[in-house]
């Protein structure tokens, strides 16, 4: 039986990077949302209704002020306003995740840092950032399908989410336009998916289909059924996964939207009949997102038979400490959520302050190994910019820590190509930062690095 107790948010290792303490599987079951002035009188039943969560989501600076009431310090509001002028992502937070922020220490808070950018925390983009860091658009097989790996494809039926994350790798398309980014966002239109299903039917090598976006949580139950049954009925498709951040930001969806869970349950049942896997891939970054609501959601999901895995993004000031990653992984494992990947932050615009280095990711990977059962130890990976796909963090061909550039090959997905990841300049040693400030010097150094990387890749090709 899982112990569910009330713990102060300040006891979370993710609130105190480098902290630590004994591991107890404690799940906050307090009425924590009542600390937010606007929800002071909201009872548990109301808070636990996904419709209420959606209706009361915070989507603007005015909404933040109204929710916080007397907690809305003018300097903080001005800082958030300045952040919104620089970010490619809209503001949207469910009351659940909004009230997981520790507003008494908001500047350093790891939940706030993921969803509400502060103008004062931005640093200039790296010169090598890419709008489409994973080359999803250039590998499109249909308007809604990216086919990058030989046996796996990414189906994007929707570009809307119940929350918007500052670090989103698809910031070029997800959510609405912002002051710095115009987008043509699309909702789920099931009449446009036939070409995608047809393409998957025509490519028997495609065994795995990821249904992402956007967030599958916002697909209607009929659309979950349509996508699930159509894909599972294609003989060559063996596994499907719905990607949703829902468990981390609106767990009550799984206990109060009975129709949605039933639709998922039917898809899982069909999967079992066909000996095919149906999985749900979710996205917790810290243990602060895990509460007694998560535990209830997982109990409901367990009954559908869906396999649940977690993918985190490694974010500076959020989860780049061993204690936080370790505790989050252990806590997820205790709820049958399998920690799967920790991604090095992609090289996308507007979130340089959130990225960290390959060196840091390697350190965390080494610490994680052996600290949890192997099947619950997340793999720390770099999704090689330019479309190289996921690479184990220590599998680079060459890494220059001074100028923060690493070279990666991808012999199966993109044979013969080399991909480069650039660490954030402000996290480099002083000499490295000085080199980036000197255009001629950094060009020379990068050219030398790339020549060495090519030679090494050639020498190690088998
Ligand atoms: S939920 Fe996922 S797709 Fe949506 S904004 Fe966050 S990271 Fe991007």
Tab-separated table of C-alpha atoms and ligand atoms in Angstrom:
chain	number	residue	atom	x	y	z
A	1	UNK	CA	0.000	0.000	0.000
A	2	UNK	CA	1.385	3.434	-0.946
A	3	UNK	CA	1.702	5.880	1.890
A	4	UNK	CA	-0.097	9.137	1.151
A	5	UNK	CA	0.722	11.957	3.525
A	6	UNK	CA	0.758	15.697	3.515
A	7	UNK	CA	4.225	17.105	2.925
A	8	UNK	CA	5.201	20.750	2.728
A	9	UNK	CA	6.334	21.625	-0.800
A	10	UNK	CA	9.609	22.920	0.627
A	11	UNK	CA	10.600	19.343	1.531
A	12	UNK	CA	10.810	18.313	-2.100
A	13	UNK	CA	14.361	17.680	-3.352
A	14	UNK	CA	13.252	19.450	-6.543
A	15	UNK	CA	12.601	22.581	-4.503
A	16	UNK	CA	16.033	22.354	-2.934
A	17	UNK	CA	18.580	21.341	-5.560
A	18	UNK	CA	21.359	19.479	-3.825
A	19	UNK	CA	19.159	18.883	-0.795
A	20	UNK	CA	18.387	15.259	-0.223
A	21	UNK	CA	16.988	13.426	2.746
A	22	UNK	CA	15.432	10.043	3.300
A	23	UNK	CA	13.320	8.591	0.497
A	24	UNK	CA	9.695	8.268	1.519
A	25	UNK	CA	6.945	7.817	-0.985
A	26	UNK	CA	4.921	10.760	0.227
A	27	UNK	CA	2.105	12.102	-1.939
A	28	UNK	CA	0.664	15.469	-1.067
A	29	UNK	CA	-3.017	15.025	-0.275
A	30	UNK	CA	-3.550	18.470	1.224
A	31	UNK	CA	-5.929	21.031	-0.312
A	32	UNK	CA	-2.873	22.892	-1.595
A	33	UNK	CA	-4.859	24.957	-4.119
A	34	UNK	CA	-6.498	26.871	-1.260
A	35	UNK	CA	-3.217	28.780	-0.796
A	36	UNK	CA	-4.082	30.570	-4.065
A	37	UNK	CA	-6.464	33.406	-3.133
A	38	UNK	CA	-8.924	32.883	-5.996
A	39	UNK	CA	-9.392	29.163	-5.153
A	40	UNK	CA	-9.509	29.589	-1.369
A	41	UNK	CA	-13.116	28.361	-1.238
A	42	UNK	CA	-12.919	25.649	-3.903
A	43	UNK	CA	-13.745	22.227	-2.490
A	44	UNK	CA	-12.065	18.932	-3.393
A	45	UNK	CA	-14.926	17.751	-5.598
A	46	UNK	CA	-14.868	20.913	-7.716
A	47	UNK	CA	-11.058	20.918	-7.953
A	48	UNK	CA	-11.166	17.282	-9.030
A	49	UNK	CA	-13.350	17.946	-12.085
A	50	UNK	CA	-11.371	18.209	-15.352
A	51	UNK	CA	-14.014	20.548	-16.823
A	52	UNK	CA	-13.490	22.956	-13.937
A	53	UNK	CA	-9.719	22.679	-14.426
A	54	UNK	CA	-10.035	23.522	-18.115
A	55	UNK	CA	-12.510	26.376	-17.560
A	56	UNK	CA	-10.360	27.940	-14.853
A	57	UNK	CA	-6.984	27.603	-16.551
A	58	UNK	CA	-4.837	30.714	-16.331
A	59	UNK	CA	-4.090	32.064	-19.798
A	60	UNK	CA	-3.066	35.717	-19.433
A	61	UNK	CA	-1.261	38.187	-17.239
A	62	UNK	CA	-4.651	39.440	-16.029
A	63	UNK	CA	-5.562	35.855	-15.137
A	64	UNK	CA	-2.358	35.505	-13.115
A	65	UNK	CA	-3.098	38.727	-11.238
A	66	UNK	CA	-6.689	37.724	-10.545
A	67	UNK	CA	-5.684	34.276	-9.310
A	68	UNK	CA	-2.945	35.589	-7.035
A	69	UNK	CA	-4.881	38.548	-5.600
A	70	UNK	CA	-2.775	39.993	-2.777
A	71	UNK	CA	0.139	37.645	-3.658
A	72	UNK	CA	0.632	39.399	-7.021
A	73	UNK	CA	3.650	41.618	-6.319
A	74	UNK	CA	3.925	44.407	-8.947
A	75	UNK	CA	7.611	43.626	-9.585
A	76	UNK	CA	6.806	39.966	-10.214
A	77	UNK	CA	3.946	40.779	-12.577
A	78	UNK	CA	6.175	43.222	-14.486
A	79	UNK	CA	8.865	40.521	-14.754
A	80	UNK	CA	6.349	37.968	-16.118
A	81	UNK	CA	5.016	40.583	-18.556
A	82	UNK	CA	8.579	41.176	-19.792
A	83	UNK	CA	9.042	37.407	-20.172
A	84	UNK	CA	5.884	37.068	-22.252
A	85	UNK	CA	7.293	39.587	-24.726
A	86	UNK	CA	10.281	37.293	-25.339
A	87	UNK	CA	8.831	33.788	-25.366
A	88	UNK	CA	7.517	31.814	-28.354
A	89	UNK	CA	5.001	30.045	-26.058
A	90	UNK	CA	1.571	31.177	-24.843
A	91	UNK	CA	0.638	31.163	-21.180
A	92	UNK	CA	-1.656	28.362	-20.079
A	93	UNK	CA	-1.592	26.678	-16.676
A	94	UNK	CA	-4.252	24.470	-15.149
A	95	UNK	CA	-5.234	25.399	-11.581
A	96	UNK	CA	-3.582	22.121	-10.519
A	97	UNK	CA	-0.128	23.048	-11.812
A	98	UNK	CA	-0.542	26.752	-10.981
A	99	UNK	CA	-1.063	25.836	-7.346
A	100	UNK	CA	1.942	23.492	-7.279
A	101	UNK	CA	4.085	26.631	-7.632
A	102	UNK	CA	5.499	27.827	-4.336
A	103	UNK	CA	4.563	31.489	-4.762
A	104	UNK	CA	6.509	32.501	-1.640
A	105	UNK	CA	9.731	31.638	-3.488
A	106	UNK	CA	8.493	31.987	-7.036
A	107	UNK	CA	11.678	33.228	-8.700
A	108	UNK	CA	13.511	29.977	-7.835
A	109	UNK	CA	10.516	27.693	-8.055
A	110	UNK	CA	11.068	24.702	-10.397
A	111	UNK	CA	7.407	24.461	-11.419
A	112	UNK	CA	7.084	28.181	-12.193
A	113	UNK	CA	10.304	28.009	-14.201
A	114	UNK	CA	8.753	25.479	-16.591
A	115	UNK	CA	5.626	27.464	-17.434
A	116	UNK	CA	6.040	31.159	-16.619
A	117	UNK	CA	9.080	32.875	-18.117
A	118	UNK	CA	10.516	35.873	-16.277
A	119	UNK	CA	12.013	38.620	-18.437
A	120	UNK	CA	14.907	38.928	-15.978
A	121	UNK	CA	15.932	35.294	-16.525
A	122	UNK	CA	16.276	35.322	-20.321
A	123	UNK	CA	19.695	35.102	-21.938
A	124	UNK	CA	20.315	35.581	-25.679
A	125	UNK	CA	19.752	32.560	-27.923
A	126	UNK	CA	22.773	30.524	-28.967
A	127	UNK	CA	23.780	31.440	-32.556
A	128	UNK	CA	23.077	27.817	-33.579
A	129	UNK	CA	19.519	27.433	-32.221
A	130	UNK	CA	17.017	26.046	-34.689
A	131	UNK	CA	13.273	26.599	-34.886
A	132	UNK	CA	12.868	22.933	-35.805
A	133	UNK	CA	15.775	21.423	-33.877
A	134	UNK	CA	14.696	17.827	-34.543
A	135	UNK	CA	14.115	18.364	-38.283
A	136	UNK	CA	10.542	17.142	-37.964
A	137	UNK	CA	9.256	19.340	-40.779
A	138	UNK	CA	11.877	18.260	-43.299
A	139	UNK	CA	11.047	14.607	-42.559
A	140	UNK	CA	7.304	14.976	-43.068
A	141	UNK	CA	5.682	12.147	-44.994
A	142	UNK	CA	2.184	13.707	-44.757
A	143	UNK	CA	1.084	17.040	-43.251
A	144	UNK	CA	0.556	15.289	-39.899
A	145	UNK	CA	3.259	12.590	-39.940
A	146	UNK	CA	7.033	12.751	-39.439
A	147	UNK	CA	8.917	9.649	-40.589
A	148	UNK	CA	12.500	9.929	-39.355
A	149	UNK	CA	13.466	6.515	-37.969
A	150	UNK	CA	13.161	3.391	-40.138
A	151	UNK	CA	10.453	1.640	-38.075
A	152	UNK	CA	8.818	4.476	-36.139
A	153	UNK	CA	6.741	7.505	-37.061
A	154	UNK	CA	5.371	10.524	-35.238
A	155	UNK	CA	1.718	11.383	-35.803
A	156	UNK	CA	0.815	14.965	-34.843
A	157	UNK	CA	-2.993	15.189	-34.973
A	158	UNK	CA	-3.243	18.347	-32.827
A	159	UNK	CA	-1.041	21.288	-31.792
A	160	UNK	CA	-3.012	22.416	-28.735
A	161	UNK	CA	-2.145	21.559	-25.125
A	162	UNK	CA	-3.839	21.986	-21.737
A	163	UNK	CA	-0.677	23.832	-20.575
A	164	UNK	CA	2.122	25.527	-22.472
A	165	UNK	CA	5.726	24.846	-21.473
A	166	UNK	CA	8.484	27.424	-21.911
A	167	UNK	CA	10.885	24.723	-23.126
A	168	UNK	CA	8.626	23.122	-25.752
A	169	UNK	CA	10.595	21.590	-28.608
A	170	UNK	CA	7.682	22.316	-30.974
A	171	UNK	CA	7.364	25.970	-29.993
A	172	UNK	CA	7.271	26.766	-33.722
A	173	UNK	CA	3.816	25.181	-34.042
A	174	UNK	CA	2.337	24.434	-30.595
A	175	UNK	CA	-0.074	26.934	-29.033
A	176	UNK	CA	-0.997	30.297	-30.491
A	177	UNK	CA	1.146	33.154	-31.784
A	178	UNK	CA	3.139	35.316	-29.356
A	179	UNK	CA	4.916	38.683	-29.562
A	180	UNK	CA	7.962	36.984	-31.108
A	181	UNK	CA	6.480	34.016	-32.981
A	182	UNK	CA	3.550	33.719	-35.355
A	183	UNK	CA	2.148	30.217	-35.857
A	184	UNK	CA	-0.573	28.429	-37.689
A	185	UNK	CA	-1.729	26.213	-34.837
A	186	UNK	CA	-4.284	23.512	-35.630
A	187	UNK	CA	-6.864	21.655	-33.562
A	188	UNK	CA	-7.740	18.006	-34.116
A	189	UNK	CA	-9.522	17.536	-37.470
A	190	UNK	CA	-10.203	13.844	-37.915
A	191	UNK	CA	-11.302	14.288	-41.553
A	192	UNK	CA	-7.690	15.225	-42.410
A	193	UNK	CA	-6.036	12.059	-41.089
A	194	UNK	CA	-6.815	9.605	-43.911
A	195	UNK	CA	-3.621	10.385	-45.848
A	196	UNK	CA	-1.606	9.640	-42.705
A	197	UNK	CA	-3.338	6.292	-42.090
A	198	UNK	CA	-2.878	5.437	-45.777
A	199	UNK	CA	0.840	6.246	-45.619
A	200	UNK	CA	1.312	4.036	-42.523
A	201	UNK	CA	-0.546	1.192	-44.304
A	202	UNK	CA	1.748	1.576	-47.289
A	203	UNK	CA	4.943	1.323	-45.195
A	204	UNK	CA	5.099	-2.129	-43.562
A	205	UNK	CA	8.380	-1.268	-41.839
A	206	UNK	CA	6.481	1.133	-39.539
A	207	UNK	CA	5.905	-0.834	-36.322
A	208	UNK	CA	5.741	2.000	-33.769
A	209	UNK	CA	3.469	5.018	-34.001
A	210	UNK	CA	3.735	7.889	-31.525
A	211	UNK	CA	0.592	10.031	-31.275
A	212	UNK	CA	1.726	13.403	-29.989
A	213	UNK	CA	1.232	17.059	-30.768
A	214	UNK	CA	0.194	19.054	-28.920
A	215	UNK	CA	-1.304	16.797	-26.349
A	216	UNK	CA	-3.435	13.678	-26.857
A	217	UNK	CA	-5.334	14.700	-23.718
A	218	UNK	CA	-7.259	17.203	-25.838
A	219	UNK	CA	-8.372	14.601	-28.377
A	220	UNK	CA	-12.036	13.733	-27.999
A	221	UNK	CA	-12.884	10.174	-26.838
A	222	UNK	CA	-14.156	9.419	-30.352
A	223	UNK	CA	-10.799	10.555	-31.754
A	224	UNK	CA	-8.864	8.377	-29.277
A	225	UNK	CA	-10.983	5.444	-30.496
A	226	UNK	CA	-10.595	6.391	-34.172
A	227	UNK	CA	-6.813	6.743	-34.011
A	228	UNK	CA	-6.321	3.746	-31.728
A	229	UNK	CA	-8.471	1.266	-33.613
A	230	UNK	CA	-7.369	2.408	-37.089
A	231	UNK	CA	-3.697	2.015	-36.189
A	232	UNK	CA	-4.088	-1.271	-34.315
A	233	UNK	CA	-5.990	-2.741	-37.258
A	234	UNK	CA	-3.034	-2.130	-39.559
A	235	UNK	CA	-1.357	-5.559	-39.419
A	236	UNK	CA	2.208	-4.246	-39.495
A	237	UNK	CA	1.760	-1.719	-36.647
A	238	UNK	CA	2.854	-3.434	-33.427
A	239	UNK	CA	2.852	-0.637	-30.847
A	240	UNK	CA	1.158	2.724	-30.387
A	241	UNK	CA	1.789	5.400	-27.759
A	242	UNK	CA	-0.329	8.387	-26.848
A	243	UNK	CA	1.805	11.291	-25.593
A	244	UNK	CA	0.248	13.465	-22.909
A	245	UNK	CA	1.467	15.730	-20.165
A	246	UNK	CA	-1.960	15.257	-18.571
A	247	UNK	CA	-0.838	13.130	-15.629
A	248	UNK	CA	1.593	15.846	-14.540
A	249	UNK	CA	-0.637	18.867	-14.988
A	250	UNK	CA	-4.276	17.699	-14.789
A	251	UNK	CA	-4.391	14.203	-13.245
A	252	UNK	CA	-8.102	14.584	-12.482
A	253	UNK	CA	-8.760	14.095	-16.208
A	254	UNK	CA	-8.236	10.367	-15.607
A	255	UNK	CA	-10.643	10.141	-12.687
A	256	UNK	CA	-13.372	12.521	-13.878
A	257	UNK	CA	-13.465	12.174	-17.683
A	258	UNK	CA	-14.923	8.693	-17.648
A	259	UNK	CA	-15.694	8.710	-21.380
A	260	UNK	CA	-12.065	9.506	-22.300
A	261	UNK	CA	-10.686	6.777	-20.019
A	262	UNK	CA	-13.238	4.298	-21.366
A	263	UNK	CA	-12.157	5.102	-24.924
A	264	UNK	CA	-8.527	4.479	-23.969
A	265	UNK	CA	-9.609	1.266	-22.205
A	266	UNK	CA	-11.303	0.044	-25.401
A	267	UNK	CA	-8.171	0.744	-27.424
A	268	UNK	CA	-6.093	-1.154	-24.816
A	269	UNK	CA	-8.523	-4.076	-24.967
A	270	UNK	CA	-8.169	-4.209	-28.754
A	271	UNK	CA	-4.393	-4.090	-28.300
A	272	UNK	CA	-4.501	-7.078	-25.948
A	273	UNK	CA	-6.676	-9.028	-28.399
A	274	UNK	CA	-4.154	-8.344	-31.179
A	275	UNK	CA	-1.045	-8.862	-28.971
A	276	UNK	CA	-0.066	-5.226	-29.540
A	277	UNK	CA	1.158	-2.671	-27.026
A	278	UNK	CA	-0.798	0.463	-26.175
A	279	UNK	CA	1.200	2.895	-24.060
A	280	UNK	CA	0.778	6.349	-22.642
A	281	UNK	CA	3.916	8.474	-22.532
A	282	UNK	CA	3.779	11.252	-20.026
A	283	UNK	CA	6.025	14.070	-18.950
A	284	UNK	CA	6.893	14.772	-15.301
A	285	UNK	CA	9.987	16.872	-14.718
A	286	UNK	CA	10.000	17.079	-10.911
A	287	UNK	CA	8.495	15.249	-7.971
A	288	UNK	CA	6.539	18.432	-7.170
A	289	UNK	CA	4.141	17.528	-9.979
A	290	UNK	CA	3.357	14.196	-8.289
A	291	UNK	CA	0.601	14.241	-5.643
A	292	UNK	CA	-2.170	12.031	-4.280
A	293	UNK	CA	-4.139	13.123	-7.392
A	294	UNK	CA	-1.472	11.427	-9.512
A	295	UNK	CA	-1.781	8.295	-7.433
A	296	UNK	CA	-5.568	8.211	-7.997
A	297	UNK	CA	-5.100	8.855	-11.724
A	298	UNK	CA	-2.636	5.971	-11.986
A	299	UNK	CA	-5.054	3.665	-10.183
A	300	UNK	CA	-7.709	4.534	-12.789
A	301	UNK	CA	-5.260	4.120	-15.668
A	302	UNK	CA	-3.957	0.799	-14.340
A	303	UNK	CA	-7.432	-0.637	-14.808
A	304	UNK	CA	-7.285	0.087	-18.547
A	305	UNK	CA	-4.085	-1.974	-18.785
A	306	UNK	CA	-2.220	0.863	-20.492
A	307	UNK	CA	1.544	0.890	-19.966
A	308	UNK	CA	2.711	4.310	-18.688
A	309	UNK	CA	6.201	5.676	-19.231
A	310	UNK	CA	7.731	9.039	-18.389
A	311	UNK	CA	9.946	11.307	-20.469
A	312	UNK	CA	11.575	14.283	-18.749
A	313	UNK	CA	13.426	17.230	-20.198
A	314	UNK	CA	16.611	18.168	-18.364
A	315	UNK	CA	16.075	21.789	-17.359
A	316	UNK	CA	18.493	24.046	-15.586
A	317	UNK	CA	17.192	25.141	-12.186
A	318	UNK	CA	14.371	22.604	-12.414
A	319	UNK	CA	15.695	19.047	-12.349
A	320	UNK	CA	19.421	19.250	-13.102
A	321	UNK	CA	20.350	17.947	-9.652
A	322	UNK	CA	20.811	14.248	-8.944
A	323	UNK	CA	18.522	14.269	-5.895
A	324	UNK	CA	15.644	15.682	-7.905
A	325	UNK	CA	15.981	13.285	-10.853
A	326	UNK	CA	16.531	10.320	-8.562
A	327	UNK	CA	13.604	11.077	-6.261
A	328	UNK	CA	11.279	11.853	-9.157
A	329	UNK	CA	12.215	8.574	-10.852
A	330	UNK	CA	11.729	6.570	-7.643
A	331	UNK	CA	8.394	8.191	-6.924
A	332	UNK	CA	7.142	7.613	-10.464
A	333	UNK	CA	8.280	3.992	-10.325
A	334	UNK	CA	6.265	3.480	-7.146
A	335	UNK	CA	3.147	4.468	-9.116
A	336	UNK	CA	3.897	2.130	-12.054
A	337	UNK	CA	5.114	5.000	-14.220
A	338	UNK	CA	8.321	3.803	-15.814
A	339	UNK	CA	11.052	6.473	-16.072
A	340	UNK	CA	12.119	6.166	-19.686
A	341	UNK	CA	14.065	9.122	-21.066
A	342	UNK	CA	15.685	12.272	-19.741
A	343	UNK	CA	16.296	14.483	-22.763
A	344	UNK	CA	19.034	17.016	-23.014
A	345	UNK	CA	17.128	20.239	-23.708
A	346	UNK	CA	16.651	20.760	-27.451
A	347	UNK	CA	18.301	23.727	-29.152
A	348	UNK	CA	15.145	25.765	-29.722
A	349	UNK	CA	14.727	29.547	-29.413
A	350	UNK	CA	13.582	31.455	-26.355
A	351	UNK	CA	14.791	29.081	-23.639
A	352	UNK	CA	18.555	29.394	-23.455
A	353	UNK	CA	18.269	30.045	-19.701
A	354	UNK	CA	16.705	26.580	-19.333
A	355	UNK	CA	19.379	24.571	-21.169
A	356	UNK	CA	22.354	22.854	-19.614
A	357	UNK	CA	25.487	21.137	-20.916
A	358	UNK	CA	26.287	17.661	-22.224
A	359	UNK	CA	28.859	17.527	-19.421
A	360	UNK	CA	26.144	18.018	-16.778
A	361	UNK	CA	23.881	15.454	-18.447
A	362	UNK	CA	26.714	12.912	-18.502
A	363	UNK	CA	27.348	13.442	-14.811
A	364	UNK	CA	23.662	12.881	-14.025
A	365	UNK	CA	23.546	9.789	-16.206
A	366	UNK	CA	26.518	8.293	-14.341
A	367	UNK	CA	24.904	9.057	-10.961
A	368	UNK	CA	21.547	7.578	-11.964
A	369	UNK	CA	23.023	4.295	-13.125
A	370	UNK	CA	22.875	1.844	-10.239
A	371	UNK	CA	20.640	4.057	-8.093
A	372	UNK	CA	17.353	2.505	-9.272
A	373	UNK	CA	16.390	-0.849	-10.754
A	374	UNK	CA	17.738	-0.965	-14.305
A	375	UNK	CA	14.309	-1.046	-15.950
A	376	UNK	CA	13.330	2.090	-14.013
A	377	UNK	CA	16.532	4.005	-14.728
A	378	UNK	CA	15.831	6.675	-17.338
A	379	UNK	CA	18.173	6.829	-20.307
A	380	UNK	CA	19.769	10.261	-20.577
A	381	UNK	CA	19.861	11.140	-24.279
A	382	UNK	CA	20.624	13.924	-26.696
A	383	UNK	CA	18.136	14.207	-29.563
A	384	UNK	CA	20.821	15.154	-32.042
A	385	UNK	CA	19.928	18.542	-33.598
A	386	UNK	CA	19.162	18.340	-37.299
A	387	UNK	CA	17.394	14.972	-37.167
A	388	UNK	CA	19.990	12.519	-35.878
A	389	UNK	CA	17.527	11.092	-33.389
A	390	UNK	CA	18.080	10.058	-29.781
A	391	UNK	CA	21.662	9.249	-28.886
A	392	UNK	CA	22.948	7.963	-25.521
A	393	UNK	CA	24.508	10.939	-23.746
A	394	UNK	CA	28.030	9.505	-23.693
A	395	UNK	CA	27.952	8.202	-27.259
A	396	UNK	CA	29.213	11.386	-28.945
A	397	UNK	CA	32.057	11.056	-31.428
A	398	UNK	CA	33.868	14.102	-30.046
A	399	UNK	CA	33.204	16.733	-27.360
A	400	UNK	CA	35.044	19.997	-26.809
A	401	UNK	CA	34.011	21.107	-23.325
A	402	UNK	CA	35.727	24.482	-23.618
A	403	UNK	CA	33.625	25.747	-26.513
A	404	UNK	CA	30.744	23.411	-25.647
A	405	UNK	CA	30.273	21.563	-28.912
A	406	UNK	CA	29.706	17.853	-29.356
A	407	UNK	CA	29.524	15.781	-32.550
A	408	UNK	CA	27.164	12.839	-32.995
A	409	UNK	CA	26.630	10.207	-35.641
A	410	UNK	CA	23.462	8.244	-36.263
A	411	UNK	CA	24.459	5.212	-38.320
A	412	UNK	CA	20.966	3.693	-38.497
A	413	UNK	CA	18.681	6.714	-38.909
A	414	UNK	CA	21.062	8.952	-40.919
A	415	UNK	CA	24.153	7.017	-42.021
A	416	UNK	CA	27.154	9.122	-42.997
A	417	UNK	CA	25.895	12.359	-41.397
A	418	UNK	CA	27.309	14.235	-38.419
A	419	UNK	CA	25.158	16.304	-36.052
A	420	UNK	CA	26.325	18.990	-33.637
A	421	UNK	CA	24.945	19.988	-30.254
A	422	UNK	CA	26.041	23.292	-28.704
A	423	UNK	CA	26.068	23.836	-24.939
A	424	UNK	CA	24.699	27.181	-23.724
A	425	UNK	CA	27.520	29.734	-23.897
A	426	UNK	CA	26.792	31.258	-20.490
A	427	UNK	CA	27.483	27.872	-18.855
A	428	UNK	CA	30.929	27.412	-20.474
A	429	UNK	CA	34.251	28.045	-18.743
A	430	UNK	CA	35.418	31.663	-19.071
A	431	UNK	CA	37.924	30.860	-21.831
A	432	UNK	CA	35.162	29.208	-23.858
A	433	UNK	CA	32.868	32.185	-23.436
A	434	UNK	CA	35.684	34.493	-24.576
A	435	UNK	CA	36.175	32.388	-27.725
A	436	UNK	CA	32.483	32.729	-28.628
A	437	UNK	CA	32.838	36.507	-28.227
A	438	UNK	CA	35.527	36.507	-30.930
A	439	UNK	CA	33.936	35.689	-34.284
A	440	UNK	CA	37.140	34.857	-36.168
A	441	UNK	CA	38.496	32.695	-33.337
A	442	UNK	CA	35.345	30.669	-32.850
A	443	UNK	CA	35.027	30.053	-36.601
A	444	UNK	CA	38.564	28.719	-36.693
A	445	UNK	CA	38.030	26.555	-33.615
A	446	UNK	CA	34.723	25.158	-34.897
A	447	UNK	CA	36.238	24.361	-38.295
A	448	UNK	CA	39.067	22.464	-36.563
A	449	UNK	CA	36.586	20.628	-34.338
A	450	UNK	CA	34.417	19.596	-37.275
A	451	UNK	CA	37.434	18.341	-39.257
A	452	UNK	CA	38.515	16.224	-36.271
A	453	UNK	CA	34.971	14.938	-35.757
A	454	UNK	CA	34.697	13.906	-39.410
A	455	UNK	CA	38.043	12.105	-39.285
A	456	UNK	CA	37.079	10.302	-36.091
A	457	UNK	CA	33.647	9.338	-37.423
A	458	UNK	CA	35.261	7.975	-40.559
A	459	UNK	CA	37.860	6.025	-38.561
A	460	UNK	CA	35.222	4.435	-36.303
A	461	UNK	CA	32.736	3.550	-39.042
A	462	UNK	CA	32.242	-0.236	-39.195
B	1	LIG	S1	2.732	19.712	-23.206
B	1	LIG	FE1	4.359	18.983	-24.594
B	1	LIG	S2	3.752	19.696	-26.646
B	1	LIG	FE2	2.544	20.860	-25.107
B	1	LIG	S3	3.705	22.736	-24.727
B	1	LIG	FE3	4.364	21.245	-23.181
B	1	LIG	S4	6.160	20.251	-24.091
B	1	LIG	FE4	5.072	21.288	-25.764
